[in-house]
Amino acid sequence: MEGEAPGRTRKGAPGTFLPQGPGGSASKRPALSSAALLSVGPAGDFVQLPVPIIQQLFHWDCGLACSRMVLRYLGQLDDAEFERALQELRLTRSIWTIDLAYLMRRFGVRHRFCTQTLGVDKGYKNQPFYRKHFDAEETRVNQLFAQAKTCKVLVEKCRVSMQDIQAHLAQGHVAIVLVNSGVLHCDLCSSPPKYCCFAPSGPRRLCRSPEYQGHFVVLRGYSRAAGCVFYNNPAYADRMCSASVSNFEEARTSYGTDEDILFVYGDS
């Protein structure tokens, strides 16, 4: 799906840079010690991974910002190389989850893309969120799915449980998740949050609407005791977000997401 917030995000334009944040273009991945994981109590009860926050620049590049966060966490982010990858993969303003999987493969990062639809769901053609890019993107995206195995991009049609997600995070790994930003609610931000996808230098778009608004976030931890998950929302540059498990599940399984989740592994 697209994310601009769909499993497929709207793409970022080739050659467009996202904010680097402290430390320059490339940084080493923090050692995943028990302290870094902030895991306390019985194994896996509390996990909070030190994933850096990088803000998106435009309303359509949340997936690219999430990819940059993940690559920096893994110590593999180089701005020049990232720009070359965007050009090679021909990523523009319509980015889908499958594009992010190809991007991880381009950097040699082990990944697993789980989705409910292996290709483009024709039912989305008349959805406002997808309508503008649907006809132009359908063939391209379907081809990416068809070529995935040959290109060593791991895609599976499967349903993922919260237990699966927590087990992944407990190993020090992260995930890029497509959510409906109109449903997802951060308990740490002002209520309701102002915006999700926006252009800092242009008109801001209110995402709290009854219509589906796809958006990518980086999942970085959870607390069993509090019944919540921790994530980075690329709409912000200065905070980690938290949502109840029930709210997060509702947001990631909303119609329009295809339940897209891109698991990323640190042992690439």
mmCIF file of C-alpha atoms in Angstrom:
data_model
loop_
_atom_site.group_PDB
_atom_site.id
_atom_site.type_symbol
_atom_site.label_atom_id
_atom_site.label_comp_id
_atom_site.label_asym_id
_atom_site.label_seq_id
_atom_site.Cartn_x
_atom_site.Cartn_y
_atom_site.Cartn_z
ATOM 1 C CA MET A 1 0.000 0.000 0.000
ATOM 2 C CA GLU A 2 0.928 3.563 -0.272
ATOM 3 C CA GLY A 3 1.699 5.656 2.690
ATOM 4 C CA GLU A 4 1.700 9.386 2.834
ATOM 5 C CA ALA A 5 0.563 8.510 4.628
ATOM 6 C CA PRO A 6 -0.713 3.656 2.582
ATOM 7 C CA GLY A 7 1.205 0.018 2.817
ATOM 8 C CA ARG A 8 2.244 1.847 0.098
ATOM 9 C CA THR A 9 3.385 5.330 0.783
ATOM 10 C CA ARG A 10 3.456 8.129 -1.603
ATOM 11 C CA LYS A 11 6.945 8.326 -2.830
ATOM 12 C CA GLY A 12 9.632 10.830 -2.279
ATOM 13 C CA ALA A 13 11.173 12.556 -5.237
ATOM 14 C CA PRO A 14 14.611 11.344 -6.345
ATOM 15 C CA GLY A 15 17.400 13.537 -5.098
ATOM 16 C CA THR A 16 15.322 14.956 -2.262
ATOM 17 C CA PHE A 17 17.098 14.962 1.076
ATOM 18 C CA LEU A 18 15.416 14.549 4.412
ATOM 19 C CA PRO A 19 16.778 16.158 7.582
ATOM 20 C CA GLN A 20 19.885 14.469 8.919
ATOM 21 C CA GLY A 21 19.516 15.276 12.568
ATOM 22 C CA PRO A 22 22.501 15.302 14.918
ATOM 23 C CA GLY A 23 25.606 13.446 13.915
ATOM 24 C CA GLY A 24 25.843 13.991 10.174
ATOM 25 C CA SER A 25 25.001 11.675 7.338
ATOM 26 C CA ALA A 26 26.088 8.337 8.716
ATOM 27 C CA SER A 27 26.312 6.999 12.210
ATOM 28 C CA LYS A 28 27.087 3.715 13.873
ATOM 29 C CA ARG A 29 24.272 1.659 15.220
ATOM 30 C CA PRO A 30 24.102 1.806 19.024
ATOM 31 C CA ALA A 31 25.144 -1.389 20.773
ATOM 32 C CA LEU A 32 22.005 -3.306 21.612
ATOM 33 C CA SER A 33 22.862 -3.878 25.243
ATOM 34 C CA SER A 34 20.202 -4.441 27.883
ATOM 35 C CA ALA A 35 20.575 -0.786 28.808
ATOM 36 C CA ALA A 36 20.103 0.375 25.231
ATOM 37 C CA LEU A 37 17.003 -1.774 24.909
ATOM 38 C CA LEU A 38 15.735 -0.434 28.231
ATOM 39 C CA SER A 39 14.291 -3.892 28.835
ATOM 40 C CA VAL A 40 13.256 -4.472 32.442
ATOM 41 C CA GLY A 41 11.534 -7.200 34.379
ATOM 42 C CA PRO A 42 10.892 -10.567 32.734
ATOM 43 C CA ALA A 43 12.430 -10.799 29.269
ATOM 44 C CA GLY A 44 10.452 -8.850 26.726
ATOM 45 C CA ASP A 45 8.101 -7.057 29.135
ATOM 46 C CA PHE A 46 9.454 -3.635 28.160
ATOM 47 C CA VAL A 47 11.394 -2.712 25.024
ATOM 48 C CA GLN A 48 12.360 0.740 23.807
ATOM 49 C CA LEU A 49 14.929 0.789 21.019
ATOM 50 C CA PRO A 50 17.150 3.850 20.415
ATOM 51 C CA VAL A 51 15.851 4.612 16.923
ATOM 52 C CA PRO A 52 16.771 8.159 15.800
ATOM 53 C CA ILE A 53 13.992 10.501 14.718
ATOM 54 C CA ILE A 54 14.087 12.031 11.232
ATOM 55 C CA GLN A 55 11.275 14.301 10.095
ATOM 56 C CA GLN A 56 9.664 14.115 6.683
ATOM 57 C CA LEU A 57 9.929 17.184 4.462
ATOM 58 C CA PHE A 58 6.728 16.870 2.449
ATOM 59 C CA HIS A 59 3.271 15.346 2.802
ATOM 60 C CA TRP A 60 4.266 12.389 0.597
ATOM 61 C CA ASP A 61 7.683 11.270 1.878
ATOM 62 C CA CYS A 62 6.896 9.690 5.256
ATOM 63 C CA GLY A 63 8.023 6.266 3.968
ATOM 64 C CA LEU A 64 11.395 7.636 2.910
ATOM 65 C CA ALA A 65 11.860 9.358 6.263
ATOM 66 C CA CYS A 66 11.062 6.056 8.008
ATOM 67 C CA SER A 67 13.590 4.264 5.808
ATOM 68 C CA ARG A 68 16.236 6.793 6.750
ATOM 69 C CA MET A 69 15.497 6.277 10.452
ATOM 70 C CA VAL A 70 15.879 2.534 10.072
ATOM 71 C CA LEU A 71 19.104 2.788 8.067
ATOM 72 C CA ARG A 72 20.610 5.197 10.568
ATOM 73 C CA TYR A 73 19.633 2.865 13.417
ATOM 74 C CA LEU A 74 21.469 0.102 11.566
ATOM 75 C CA GLY A 75 24.491 2.350 10.949
ATOM 76 C CA GLN A 76 23.985 2.166 7.181
ATOM 77 C CA LEU A 77 22.727 5.624 6.283
ATOM 78 C CA ASP A 78 24.809 7.633 3.832
ATOM 79 C CA ASP A 79 23.050 10.606 2.258
ATOM 80 C CA ALA A 80 24.761 10.377 -1.129
ATOM 81 C CA GLU A 81 24.136 6.647 -1.354
ATOM 82 C CA PHE A 82 20.526 7.116 -0.298
ATOM 83 C CA GLU A 83 20.015 9.635 -3.104
ATOM 84 C CA ARG A 84 21.551 7.213 -5.615
ATOM 85 C CA ALA A 85 19.223 4.476 -4.402
ATOM 86 C CA LEU A 86 16.182 6.704 -4.940
ATOM 87 C CA GLN A 87 17.324 7.423 -8.474
ATOM 88 C CA GLU A 88 18.086 3.775 -9.273
ATOM 89 C CA LEU A 89 14.716 2.617 -7.957
ATOM 90 C CA ARG A 90 12.980 5.536 -9.662
ATOM 91 C CA LEU A 91 11.123 6.571 -6.556
ATOM 92 C CA THR A 92 9.009 9.648 -7.082
ATOM 93 C CA ARG A 93 5.953 10.994 -5.293
ATOM 94 C CA SER A 94 4.008 7.759 -5.019
ATOM 95 C CA ILE A 95 5.728 5.381 -2.636
ATOM 96 C CA TRP A 96 4.297 2.033 -1.678
ATOM 97 C CA THR A 97 5.432 -0.426 0.970
ATOM 98 C CA ILE A 98 6.876 -2.652 -1.736
ATOM 99 C CA ASP A 99 9.124 0.272 -2.721
ATOM 100 C CA LEU A 100 10.465 0.414 0.827
ATOM 101 C CA ALA A 101 11.166 -3.328 0.721
ATOM 102 C CA TYR A 102 13.180 -2.849 -2.486
ATOM 103 C CA LEU A 103 15.000 0.038 -0.800
ATOM 104 C CA MET A 104 16.003 -2.206 2.118
ATOM 105 C CA ARG A 105 17.215 -4.817 -0.370
ATOM 106 C CA ARG A 106 19.215 -2.139 -2.183
ATOM 107 C CA PHE A 107 21.128 -1.509 1.064
ATOM 108 C CA GLY A 108 21.574 -5.220 1.771
ATOM 109 C CA VAL A 109 19.269 -5.098 4.801
ATOM 110 C CA ARG A 110 17.490 -8.321 5.734
ATOM 111 C CA HIS A 111 13.754 -7.752 5.691
ATOM 112 C CA ARG A 112 10.342 -9.404 5.483
ATOM 113 C CA PHE A 113 7.359 -7.612 3.992
ATOM 114 C CA CYS A 114 4.027 -8.984 5.204
ATOM 115 C CA THR A 115 0.797 -7.915 3.511
ATOM 116 C CA GLN A 116 -2.738 -9.073 2.847
ATOM 117 C CA THR A 117 -2.594 -8.272 -0.880
ATOM 118 C CA LEU A 118 0.187 -9.359 -3.238
ATOM 119 C CA GLY A 119 -0.191 -6.444 -5.610
ATOM 120 C CA VAL A 120 -2.641 -3.585 -5.971
ATOM 121 C CA ASP A 121 -6.103 -4.011 -4.494
ATOM 122 C CA LYS A 122 -8.465 -2.837 -7.237
ATOM 123 C CA GLY A 123 -10.982 -1.969 -4.538
ATOM 124 C CA TYR A 124 -8.890 1.088 -3.690
ATOM 125 C CA LYS A 125 -9.311 2.676 -7.107
ATOM 126 C CA ASN A 126 -12.163 4.904 -6.003
ATOM 127 C CA GLN A 127 -10.802 5.680 -2.556
ATOM 128 C CA PRO A 128 -9.899 9.379 -2.323
ATOM 129 C CA PHE A 129 -6.480 8.614 -0.887
ATOM 130 C CA TYR A 130 -5.482 6.349 -3.790
ATOM 131 C CA ARG A 131 -7.468 7.807 -6.661
ATOM 132 C CA LYS A 132 -4.940 10.334 -7.960
ATOM 133 C CA HIS A 133 -2.066 7.861 -8.484
ATOM 134 C CA PHE A 134 -3.967 4.596 -8.905
ATOM 135 C CA ASP A 135 -4.072 4.223 -12.703
ATOM 136 C CA ALA A 136 -0.479 5.347 -13.172
ATOM 137 C CA GLU A 137 0.861 3.136 -10.398
ATOM 138 C CA GLU A 138 -1.109 -0.093 -10.735
ATOM 139 C CA THR A 139 1.068 -1.690 -13.432
ATOM 140 C CA ARG A 140 4.359 -0.527 -11.871
ATOM 141 C CA VAL A 141 3.491 -1.798 -8.392
ATOM 142 C CA ASN A 142 2.155 -5.133 -9.650
ATOM 143 C CA GLN A 143 5.411 -5.621 -11.572
ATOM 144 C CA LEU A 144 7.429 -5.013 -8.408
ATOM 145 C CA PHE A 145 5.466 -7.724 -6.628
ATOM 146 C CA ALA A 146 5.877 -10.101 -9.580
ATOM 147 C CA GLN A 147 9.650 -9.549 -9.695
ATOM 148 C CA ALA A 148 10.193 -9.578 -5.926
ATOM 149 C CA LYS A 149 11.439 -13.179 -5.649
ATOM 150 C CA THR A 150 13.877 -12.753 -8.524
ATOM 151 C CA CYS A 151 15.153 -9.523 -6.980
ATOM 152 C CA LYS A 152 15.518 -11.207 -3.555
ATOM 153 C CA VAL A 153 12.865 -9.012 -1.981
ATOM 154 C CA LEU A 154 11.028 -11.107 0.604
ATOM 155 C CA VAL A 155 7.253 -10.631 0.390
ATOM 156 C CA GLU A 156 4.670 -12.827 2.091
ATOM 157 C CA LYS A 157 0.900 -12.842 2.166
ATOM 158 C CA CYS A 158 0.240 -13.361 5.835
ATOM 159 C CA ARG A 159 -1.466 -11.913 8.877
ATOM 160 C CA VAL A 160 0.809 -10.665 11.655
ATOM 161 C CA SER A 161 -0.186 -10.711 15.322
ATOM 162 C CA MET A 162 0.876 -8.283 18.026
ATOM 163 C CA GLN A 163 2.752 -11.177 19.629
ATOM 164 C CA ASP A 164 4.758 -11.585 16.396
ATOM 165 C CA ILE A 165 5.559 -7.869 16.416
ATOM 166 C CA GLN A 166 6.611 -7.857 20.071
ATOM 167 C CA ALA A 167 8.861 -10.881 19.553
ATOM 168 C CA HIS A 168 10.546 -9.060 16.663
ATOM 169 C CA LEU A 169 11.117 -5.916 18.722
ATOM 170 C CA ALA A 170 12.395 -7.888 21.704
ATOM 171 C CA GLN A 171 15.286 -9.082 19.512
ATOM 172 C CA GLY A 172 16.387 -5.491 18.895
ATOM 173 C CA HIS A 173 14.810 -5.295 15.441
ATOM 174 C CA VAL A 174 12.452 -2.607 14.145
ATOM 175 C CA ALA A 175 9.572 -2.411 11.675
ATOM 176 C CA ILE A 176 8.033 0.113 9.294
ATOM 177 C CA VAL A 177 4.256 -0.039 9.580
ATOM 178 C CA LEU A 178 1.515 1.402 7.392
ATOM 179 C CA VAL A 179 -1.261 2.891 9.491
ATOM 180 C CA ASN A 180 -4.384 4.969 9.071
ATOM 181 C CA SER A 181 -3.240 8.258 10.584
ATOM 182 C CA GLY A 182 -6.829 9.347 11.043
ATOM 183 C CA VAL A 183 -7.230 6.540 13.575
ATOM 184 C CA LEU A 184 -3.821 6.392 15.289
ATOM 185 C CA HIS A 185 -3.701 8.457 18.479
ATOM 186 C CA CYS A 186 -0.515 9.277 20.371
ATOM 187 C CA ASP A 187 -1.043 9.377 24.129
ATOM 188 C CA LEU A 188 2.118 11.454 24.622
ATOM 189 C CA CYS A 189 1.238 14.229 22.163
ATOM 190 C CA SER A 190 -1.337 16.973 22.527
ATOM 191 C CA SER A 191 -4.822 15.594 22.023
ATOM 192 C CA PRO A 192 -5.820 15.505 19.272
ATOM 193 C CA PRO A 193 -2.465 15.739 17.487
ATOM 194 C CA LYS A 194 -2.281 18.649 15.042
ATOM 195 C CA TYR A 195 -1.106 17.072 11.824
ATOM 196 C CA CYS A 196 0.444 13.872 10.584
ATOM 197 C CA CYS A 197 1.606 14.478 7.018
ATOM 198 C CA PHE A 198 2.525 17.976 6.086
ATOM 199 C CA ALA A 199 4.977 20.141 4.211
ATOM 200 C CA PRO A 200 6.868 22.385 6.674
ATOM 201 C CA SER A 201 7.138 25.187 4.093
ATOM 202 C CA GLY A 202 3.715 24.780 2.557
ATOM 203 C CA PRO A 203 0.061 24.220 3.411
ATOM 204 C CA ARG A 204 -0.504 21.803 6.252
ATOM 205 C CA ARG A 205 -3.036 19.081 5.881
ATOM 206 C CA LEU A 206 -5.226 18.047 8.781
ATOM 207 C CA CYS A 207 -5.214 14.258 8.955
ATOM 208 C CA ARG A 208 -8.045 13.887 11.420
ATOM 209 C CA SER A 209 -10.707 13.096 8.862
ATOM 210 C CA PRO A 210 -13.191 10.240 8.387
ATOM 211 C CA GLU A 211 -11.407 9.185 5.209
ATOM 212 C CA TYR A 212 -8.445 6.835 5.144
ATOM 213 C CA GLN A 213 -5.081 8.594 5.387
ATOM 214 C CA GLY A 214 -2.156 6.222 4.910
ATOM 215 C CA HIS A 215 0.993 7.024 6.863
ATOM 216 C CA PHE A 216 4.237 5.168 7.648
ATOM 217 C CA VAL A 217 5.687 5.019 11.152
ATOM 218 C CA VAL A 218 8.676 3.185 12.663
ATOM 219 C CA LEU A 219 7.791 0.796 15.461
ATOM 220 C CA ARG A 220 10.493 0.846 18.146
ATOM 221 C CA GLY A 221 9.152 -0.803 21.306
ATOM 222 C CA TYR A 222 6.337 -1.667 23.656
ATOM 223 C CA SER A 223 5.329 -2.011 27.293
ATOM 224 C CA ARG A 224 3.251 -5.015 28.263
ATOM 225 C CA ALA A 225 2.372 -3.503 31.639
ATOM 226 C CA ALA A 226 1.107 -0.259 30.098
ATOM 227 C CA GLY A 227 -0.443 -2.043 27.122
ATOM 228 C CA CYS A 228 1.180 0.315 24.643
ATOM 229 C CA VAL A 229 3.584 0.468 21.710
ATOM 230 C CA PHE A 230 6.294 3.071 21.034
ATOM 231 C CA TYR A 231 6.884 4.473 17.568
ATOM 232 C CA ASN A 232 8.519 7.314 15.637
ATOM 233 C CA ASN A 233 6.117 9.432 13.606
ATOM 234 C CA PRO A 234 8.085 11.164 10.812
ATOM 235 C CA ALA A 235 5.648 14.078 10.995
ATOM 236 C CA TYR A 236 7.549 15.180 14.113
ATOM 237 C CA ALA A 237 11.235 15.893 14.661
ATOM 238 C CA ASP A 238 11.350 16.033 18.441
ATOM 239 C CA ARG A 239 9.452 13.171 20.030
ATOM 240 C CA MET A 240 8.763 9.494 20.395
ATOM 241 C CA CYS A 241 5.083 8.590 20.263
ATOM 242 C CA SER A 242 3.059 6.006 22.154
ATOM 243 C CA ALA A 243 -0.327 4.442 21.452
ATOM 244 C CA SER A 244 -2.388 1.787 23.178
ATOM 245 C CA VAL A 245 -2.086 -1.653 21.633
ATOM 246 C CA SER A 246 -5.792 -1.641 20.781
ATOM 247 C CA ASN A 247 -5.554 1.746 19.036
ATOM 248 C CA PHE A 248 -2.412 0.752 17.147
ATOM 249 C CA GLU A 249 -4.048 -2.480 16.007
ATOM 250 C CA GLU A 250 -7.081 -0.570 14.775
ATOM 251 C CA ALA A 251 -4.867 1.889 12.876
ATOM 252 C CA ARG A 252 -2.662 -0.734 11.205
ATOM 253 C CA THR A 253 -5.534 -3.022 10.203
ATOM 254 C CA SER A 254 -7.817 -0.276 8.831
ATOM 255 C CA TYR A 255 -9.162 -0.770 5.338
ATOM 256 C CA GLY A 256 -6.592 0.734 2.996
ATOM 257 C CA THR A 257 -3.451 -0.509 4.759
ATOM 258 C CA ASP A 258 -3.545 -4.139 3.568
ATOM 259 C CA GLU A 259 -2.021 -4.671 7.034
ATOM 260 C CA ASP A 260 1.356 -3.872 5.486
ATOM 261 C CA ILE A 261 4.312 -4.246 7.801
ATOM 262 C CA LEU A 262 7.979 -4.294 6.795
ATOM 263 C CA PHE A 263 10.056 -6.179 9.366
ATOM 264 C CA VAL A 264 13.703 -5.096 9.335
ATOM 265 C CA TYR A 265 16.489 -7.103 10.936
ATOM 266 C CA GLY A 266 19.716 -5.852 12.450
ATOM 267 C CA ASP A 267 21.725 -8.964 11.598
ATOM 268 C CA SER A 268 21.884 -8.276 7.858
#
